[in-house]
Amino acid sequence: MSNNLLAGKVGIISGALNDQSIAWKVALKAHAEGARFVLTNAPLAMRMGEINKLSEECNAPIIPADATSTEELEALFAGAQEQLGGKLDFVLHSIGMSANIRKKKHYGELDYKFFNQTIDVSAMSLHKMLAVAERQDAFNEWGSVVALSYIAAQRAFLDYTDMTQAKAMLESIARSYGQRLGKLKKVRVNTVSQSPTKTTAGTGITGFDAFYNFADMMSPLGNAPAEACADYCISLFSDLTRYVTMQNLMHDGGFSTTGISAEIVDVMTRAAGE
Ligand SMILES: NC(=O)c1ccc[n+]([C@@H]2O[C@H](COP(=O)([O-])OP(=O)(O)OC[C@H]3O[C@@H](n4cnc5c(N)ncnc54)[C@H](O)[C@@H]3O)[C@@H](O)[C@H]2O)c1
């Protein structure tokens, strides 16, 4: 069902790798809500070619860019404005990668070259994007930027290793750049802290199934699916949320404010043989 919430709006959507990606669902919904946009991803990720299907379905051009490269981001933002015929109304940052997680390194043995790369790809890239947008004066007034985060920014989740620090930094950049762009251009910047979700990035984490099931049992509404996350992003791109900025918005079915649930009590009781 479409409500034309994004009619007339144009933007950039990063991070659609395959049809499991949160960004993929955001793109489909943004298209259904009347937006026009450019899709982007790292050139390496595009070799798999899946993004071409999404591009056809949404009638959205693709501009490859490694989000750690200021030059490539400059070409992305300039190219997007050219292809879309004007300044931007929204940007989705849906980018995360940790070689430490990929290589299953535990928190005590993190490789610092990888750690730097995790920060660069997963957090500093938001600053780079917004700095490029600022220099190019690429936003329309009342534009909206959303980046995806995870509750490990606030709580310790050891298996999330260096992504924990990356998400804390991402949320902090959203606050600082939100303050700056709010003043400069009335543009809002928020992070959405999403439930564990079965995507390529998500399932790469050691013990993912266990903490997916744990979060599901803890959350009164259950884990939020990727489609629902996409709906939330659309609401944040729409004019219905024009004064929401510099926030980390929990989209987690109630997980973050639950102490313990009946389901967890049940599991623990059975484990204790009571
Ligand atoms: N899956 C989860 O459980 C979960 C939970 C909370 C937040 N998130 C966040 O959601 C976002 C999207 O992840 P997803 O779960 O849809 O997984 P995904 O693997 O589908 O998406 C991650 C994307 O990051 C892109 N990327 C990696 N390095 C890049 C680079 N250098 N330049 C540009 N793009 C690059 C990948 O190509 C991929 O498209 C990430 O920020 C992730 O941390 C995921």
Short mmCIF file of C-alpha atoms and ligand atoms in Angstrom, two decimals:
data_model
loop_
_atom_site.label_atom_id
_atom_site.label_comp_id
_atom_site.label_asym_id
_atom_site.label_seq_id
_atom_site.Cartn_x
_atom_site.Cartn_y
_atom_site.Cartn_z
CA MET A 1 0.00 0.00 0.00
CA SER A 2 1.39 3.39 -0.93
CA ASN A 3 0.58 6.72 0.68
CA ASN A 4 2.82 8.75 -1.63
CA LEU A 5 4.78 9.80 1.44
CA LEU A 6 7.90 10.53 -0.63
CA ALA A 7 6.26 11.97 -3.73
CA GLY A 8 8.63 14.44 -5.38
CA LYS A 9 11.56 13.53 -3.13
CA VAL A 10 14.95 12.43 -4.42
CA GLY A 11 17.85 10.78 -2.63
CA ILE A 12 20.66 8.26 -2.35
CA ILE A 13 20.30 4.72 -0.96
CA SER A 14 23.50 2.89 -0.07
CA GLY A 15 24.06 -0.71 1.01
CA ALA A 16 21.65 -2.84 -1.03
CA LEU A 17 23.68 -6.03 -1.54
CA ASN A 18 20.91 -8.61 -2.05
CA ASP A 19 17.20 -8.96 -1.38
CA GLN A 20 17.89 -9.65 2.31
CA SER A 21 19.60 -6.27 2.79
CA ILE A 22 17.73 -3.69 4.86
CA ALA A 23 18.63 -1.10 2.17
CA TRP A 24 17.01 -3.29 -0.51
CA LYS A 25 13.68 -3.14 1.36
CA VAL A 26 14.07 0.61 1.90
CA ALA A 27 14.62 1.07 -1.85
CA LEU A 28 11.49 -0.91 -2.77
CA LYS A 29 9.38 1.04 -0.28
CA ALA A 30 10.86 4.41 -1.24
CA HIS A 31 10.03 3.63 -4.88
CA ALA A 32 6.48 2.60 -3.93
CA GLU A 33 6.10 5.87 -1.97
CA GLY A 34 6.98 7.94 -5.02
CA ALA A 35 10.67 8.74 -4.44
CA ARG A 36 13.34 8.79 -7.12
CA PHE A 37 16.86 7.84 -6.08
CA VAL A 38 20.33 6.65 -6.97
CA LEU A 39 21.55 3.30 -5.63
CA THR A 40 25.14 2.96 -4.51
CA ASN A 41 27.42 0.30 -3.11
CA ALA A 42 31.12 -0.55 -2.99
CA PRO A 43 32.40 -1.47 -6.48
CA LEU A 44 33.49 -4.85 -5.10
CA ALA A 45 30.01 -5.66 -3.79
CA MET A 46 28.53 -4.90 -7.20
CA ARG A 47 30.45 -7.65 -8.93
CA MET A 48 27.74 -10.04 -7.81
CA GLY A 49 25.38 -8.00 -9.96
CA GLU A 50 22.28 -8.48 -7.84
CA ILE A 51 21.80 -4.73 -7.49
CA ASN A 52 20.95 -4.55 -11.21
CA LYS A 53 17.63 -6.28 -10.50
CA LEU A 54 16.76 -3.68 -7.88
CA SER A 55 17.88 -0.89 -10.18
CA GLU A 56 15.47 -2.09 -12.89
CA GLU A 57 12.62 -2.60 -10.48
CA CYS A 58 12.98 0.89 -9.00
CA ASN A 59 14.09 2.59 -12.20
CA ALA A 60 17.08 3.82 -10.19
CA PRO A 61 20.51 4.48 -11.67
CA ILE A 62 23.54 2.97 -9.92
CA ILE A 63 26.65 4.95 -9.02
CA PRO A 64 29.34 2.75 -7.42
CA ALA A 65 31.32 4.31 -4.56
CA ASP A 66 33.55 2.97 -1.83
CA ALA A 67 32.20 4.86 1.19
CA THR A 68 35.72 5.28 2.59
CA SER A 69 36.85 7.28 -0.45
CA THR A 70 36.09 10.99 -0.40
CA GLU A 71 36.78 11.21 -4.15
CA GLU A 72 34.29 8.46 -4.93
CA LEU A 73 31.71 10.03 -2.61
CA GLU A 74 32.20 13.37 -4.36
CA ALA A 75 31.49 11.68 -7.70
CA LEU A 76 28.47 9.94 -6.13
CA PHE A 77 26.86 13.10 -4.73
CA ALA A 78 27.61 15.15 -7.86
CA GLY A 79 26.39 12.32 -10.12
CA ALA A 80 23.22 11.78 -8.09
CA GLN A 81 22.25 15.46 -8.27
CA GLU A 82 22.92 15.44 -11.99
CA GLN A 83 20.91 12.29 -12.66
CA LEU A 84 18.05 13.28 -10.37
CA GLY A 85 17.94 16.85 -11.65
CA GLY A 86 18.49 18.73 -8.39
CA LYS A 87 19.43 18.70 -4.74
CA LEU A 88 18.74 15.74 -2.45
CA ASP A 89 15.97 15.20 0.10
CA PHE A 90 17.20 12.00 1.72
CA VAL A 91 20.23 9.74 2.19
CA LEU A 92 20.30 6.23 3.63
CA HIS A 93 23.61 5.08 5.15
CA SER A 94 23.27 1.29 5.40
CA ILE A 95 26.92 0.31 5.46
CA GLY A 96 28.81 -1.95 7.83
CA MET A 97 31.80 -4.26 7.60
CA SER A 98 34.33 -5.73 10.03
CA ALA A 99 37.17 -7.96 8.85
CA ASN A 100 37.70 -8.87 12.52
CA ILE A 101 34.17 -10.32 12.60
CA ARG A 102 34.65 -12.01 9.22
CA LYS A 103 37.83 -13.64 10.48
CA LYS A 104 36.14 -14.62 13.78
CA LYS A 105 38.67 -12.76 15.94
CA HIS A 106 37.55 -12.47 19.55
CA TYR A 107 37.65 -9.12 21.37
CA GLY A 108 41.05 -9.77 22.96
CA GLU A 109 42.84 -10.46 19.69
CA LEU A 110 41.51 -7.74 17.40
CA ASP A 111 43.71 -6.86 14.45
CA TYR A 112 44.18 -3.07 14.59
CA LYS A 113 44.50 -2.64 10.84
CA PHE A 114 41.08 -4.27 10.53
CA PHE A 115 39.82 -2.21 13.48
CA ASN A 116 40.73 1.02 11.67
CA GLN A 117 39.04 -0.27 8.54
CA THR A 118 35.88 -1.15 10.51
CA ILE A 119 35.71 2.40 11.88
CA ASP A 120 36.40 3.91 8.45
CA VAL A 121 33.81 1.81 6.58
CA SER A 122 31.11 1.62 9.23
CA ALA A 123 31.27 5.01 10.97
CA MET A 124 33.61 7.60 9.48
CA SER A 125 31.95 7.02 6.10
CA LEU A 126 28.87 8.82 7.47
CA HIS A 127 31.00 11.86 8.27
CA LYS A 128 32.65 11.68 4.85
CA MET A 129 29.26 11.50 3.11
CA LEU A 130 27.86 14.46 5.04
CA ALA A 131 31.00 16.54 4.61
CA VAL A 132 30.88 15.96 0.85
CA ALA A 133 27.16 16.83 0.82
CA GLU A 134 27.87 20.01 2.80
CA ARG A 135 30.69 21.10 0.47
CA GLN A 136 28.51 20.49 -2.58
CA ASP A 137 25.49 22.10 -0.88
CA ALA A 138 23.74 18.92 -1.98
CA PHE A 139 20.70 18.98 0.34
CA ASN A 140 17.35 20.65 0.00
CA GLU A 141 16.04 22.25 3.20
CA TRP A 142 14.19 19.76 5.43
CA GLY A 143 16.22 16.88 4.02
CA SER A 144 16.70 13.73 6.09
CA VAL A 145 19.63 11.39 6.67
CA VAL A 146 19.23 7.97 8.30
CA ALA A 147 22.05 5.61 9.28
CA LEU A 148 21.51 2.11 10.67
CA SER A 149 22.88 1.20 14.08
CA TYR A 150 22.71 -1.55 16.69
CA ILE A 151 22.22 -1.58 20.47
CA ALA A 152 25.80 -2.79 20.96
CA ALA A 153 26.60 0.95 20.83
CA GLN A 154 25.14 1.21 24.36
CA ARG A 155 25.51 -2.30 25.79
CA ALA A 156 28.36 -4.83 25.71
CA PHE A 157 27.89 -7.59 23.12
CA LEU A 158 31.31 -9.21 22.96
CA ASP A 159 30.81 -11.11 19.71
CA TYR A 160 30.03 -7.83 17.91
CA THR A 161 33.72 -6.98 18.60
CA ASP A 162 34.93 -3.77 16.92
CA MET A 163 31.54 -3.04 15.32
CA THR A 164 30.49 -2.06 18.85
CA GLN A 165 32.86 0.90 18.80
CA ALA A 166 31.97 1.69 15.18
CA LYS A 167 28.26 1.95 16.03
CA ALA A 168 28.96 4.16 19.07
CA MET A 169 30.94 6.48 16.79
CA LEU A 170 28.30 6.37 14.05
CA GLU A 171 25.62 7.50 16.51
CA SER A 172 27.89 10.24 17.79
CA ILE A 173 28.60 11.51 14.27
CA ALA A 174 24.84 11.57 13.62
CA ARG A 175 24.39 13.84 16.66
CA SER A 176 27.26 16.19 15.79
CA TYR A 177 26.47 16.44 12.08
CA GLY A 178 22.78 16.66 12.92
CA GLN A 179 23.51 19.78 14.94
CA ARG A 180 25.62 21.26 12.14
CA LEU A 181 23.30 20.45 9.23
CA GLY A 182 20.24 21.42 11.24
CA LYS A 183 21.62 24.95 11.61
CA LEU A 184 23.06 25.17 8.13
CA LYS A 185 20.27 23.66 6.11
CA LYS A 186 17.40 22.41 8.34
CA VAL A 187 18.54 18.88 7.49
CA ARG A 188 17.97 16.17 10.10
CA VAL A 189 20.31 13.28 10.88
CA ASN A 190 19.23 10.23 12.89
CA THR A 191 20.29 6.66 13.51
CA VAL A 192 17.85 3.75 13.65
CA SER A 193 18.93 1.00 16.04
CA GLN A 194 17.54 -2.16 14.47
CA SER A 195 16.87 -5.63 15.93
CA PRO A 196 19.16 -8.47 14.84
CA THR A 197 18.20 -9.19 11.23
CA LYS A 198 19.10 -12.13 8.99
CA THR A 199 21.21 -10.40 6.33
CA THR A 200 24.74 -10.99 4.99
CA ALA A 201 26.24 -8.55 7.53
CA GLY A 202 24.08 -9.83 10.39
CA THR A 203 24.58 -13.55 10.01
CA GLY A 204 28.39 -13.13 9.76
CA ILE A 205 28.54 -12.53 13.52
CA THR A 206 29.61 -15.44 15.77
CA GLY A 207 26.63 -16.75 17.74
CA PHE A 208 24.17 -14.74 15.59
CA ASP A 209 21.38 -17.32 15.84
CA ALA A 210 21.66 -17.38 19.64
CA PHE A 211 21.40 -13.64 20.05
CA TYR A 212 18.73 -13.40 17.35
CA ASN A 213 16.61 -15.91 19.32
CA PHE A 214 17.47 -14.28 22.67
CA ALA A 215 16.42 -10.83 21.39
CA ASP A 216 13.25 -12.31 19.93
CA MET A 217 12.31 -13.87 23.28
CA MET A 218 13.14 -10.68 25.20
CA SER A 219 11.20 -8.28 22.94
CA PRO A 220 7.49 -8.03 23.74
CA LEU A 221 6.78 -7.43 20.04
CA GLY A 222 9.44 -9.87 18.82
CA ASN A 223 12.41 -8.84 16.66
CA ALA A 224 11.60 -6.12 14.17
CA PRO A 225 11.83 -7.50 10.62
CA ALA A 226 13.77 -5.72 7.86
CA GLU A 227 10.52 -4.65 6.13
CA ALA A 228 9.37 -2.88 9.28
CA CYS A 229 12.76 -1.18 9.56
CA ALA A 230 12.31 0.03 6.00
CA ASP A 231 8.87 1.43 6.90
CA TYR A 232 10.44 3.33 9.79
CA CYS A 233 13.16 4.75 7.51
CA ILE A 234 10.47 5.90 5.05
CA SER A 235 8.64 7.71 7.86
CA LEU A 236 11.93 9.44 8.75
CA PHE A 237 12.45 10.54 5.14
CA SER A 238 8.90 11.85 4.96
CA ASP A 239 7.64 15.29 6.02
CA LEU A 240 5.84 13.71 8.98
CA THR A 241 9.04 13.68 11.07
CA ARG A 242 10.56 17.08 10.23
CA TYR A 243 11.56 17.96 13.79
CA VAL A 244 13.12 14.61 14.73
CA THR A 245 16.88 14.98 14.63
CA MET A 246 20.12 13.94 16.40
CA GLN A 247 18.35 10.88 17.81
CA ASN A 248 19.24 7.23 18.09
CA LEU A 249 15.82 5.68 17.52
CA MET A 250 15.24 2.18 18.84
CA HIS A 251 13.48 -0.09 16.35
CA ASP A 252 13.70 -3.30 18.30
CA GLY A 253 10.26 -4.52 19.39
CA GLY A 254 10.92 -3.27 22.93
CA PHE A 255 14.19 -5.18 23.52
CA SER A 256 16.19 -2.20 24.80
CA THR A 257 13.83 -1.43 27.68
CA THR A 258 13.00 -4.99 28.74
CA GLY A 259 14.68 -6.39 31.87
CA ILE A 260 13.58 -10.00 31.57
CA SER A 261 10.68 -11.73 29.81
CA ALA A 262 8.44 -14.68 30.67
CA GLU A 263 10.02 -16.63 27.77
CA ILE A 264 13.54 -16.20 29.20
CA VAL A 265 12.30 -17.10 32.70
CA ASP A 266 10.81 -20.28 31.18
CA VAL A 267 14.09 -21.24 29.48
CA MET A 268 16.11 -20.59 32.65
CA THR A 269 13.62 -22.48 34.81
CA ARG A 270 13.75 -25.51 32.53
CA ALA A 271 17.57 -25.33 32.38
CA ALA A 272 17.65 -25.35 36.21
CA GLY A 273 15.38 -28.42 36.15
CA GLU A 274 12.82 -26.73 38.39
N1 LIG B 1 21.60 -7.34 10.21
C1 LIG B 1 21.53 -6.94 11.46
O1 LIG B 1 21.35 -7.73 12.40
C2 LIG B 1 21.65 -5.46 11.76
C3 LIG B 1 21.18 -4.97 12.99
C4 LIG B 1 21.34 -3.61 13.27
C5 LIG B 1 21.97 -2.78 12.34
N2 LIG B 1 22.41 -3.29 11.15
C6 LIG B 1 23.09 -2.40 10.20
O2 LIG B 1 22.33 -2.27 9.03
C7 LIG B 1 23.20 -1.84 7.97
C8 LIG B 1 22.94 -2.69 6.74
O3 LIG B 1 23.34 -4.01 6.97
P1 LIG B 1 22.47 -5.27 6.53
O4 LIG B 1 22.16 -6.03 7.77
O5 LIG B 1 21.39 -4.87 5.60
O6 LIG B 1 23.56 -6.17 5.78
P2 LIG B 1 24.12 -6.16 4.26
O7 LIG B 1 25.32 -7.04 4.32
O8 LIG B 1 23.05 -6.51 3.32
O9 LIG B 1 24.54 -4.63 4.05
C9 LIG B 1 25.81 -4.09 4.39
C10 LIG B 1 26.24 -3.26 3.20
O10 LIG B 1 27.43 -2.53 3.46
C11 LIG B 1 28.09 -2.43 2.19
N3 LIG B 1 29.50 -2.02 2.31
C12 LIG B 1 30.50 -2.67 2.96
N4 LIG B 1 31.66 -2.02 2.80
C13 LIG B 1 31.39 -0.91 2.04
C14 LIG B 1 32.17 0.17 1.55
N5 LIG B 1 33.49 0.26 1.78
N6 LIG B 1 31.55 1.13 0.79
C15 LIG B 1 30.23 1.06 0.54
N7 LIG B 1 29.43 0.06 1.00
C16 LIG B 1 30.00 -0.90 1.73
C17 LIG B 1 27.97 -3.87 1.67
O11 LIG B 1 28.32 -4.00 0.31
C18 LIG B 1 26.51 -4.15 1.96
O12 LIG B 1 25.69 -3.76 0.90
C19 LIG B 1 24.63 -1.94 8.53
O13 LIG B 1 25.03 -0.67 8.99
C20 LIG B 1 24.44 -2.88 9.70
O14 LIG B 1 25.45 -2.76 10.68
C21 LIG B 1 22.25 -4.61 10.85
#
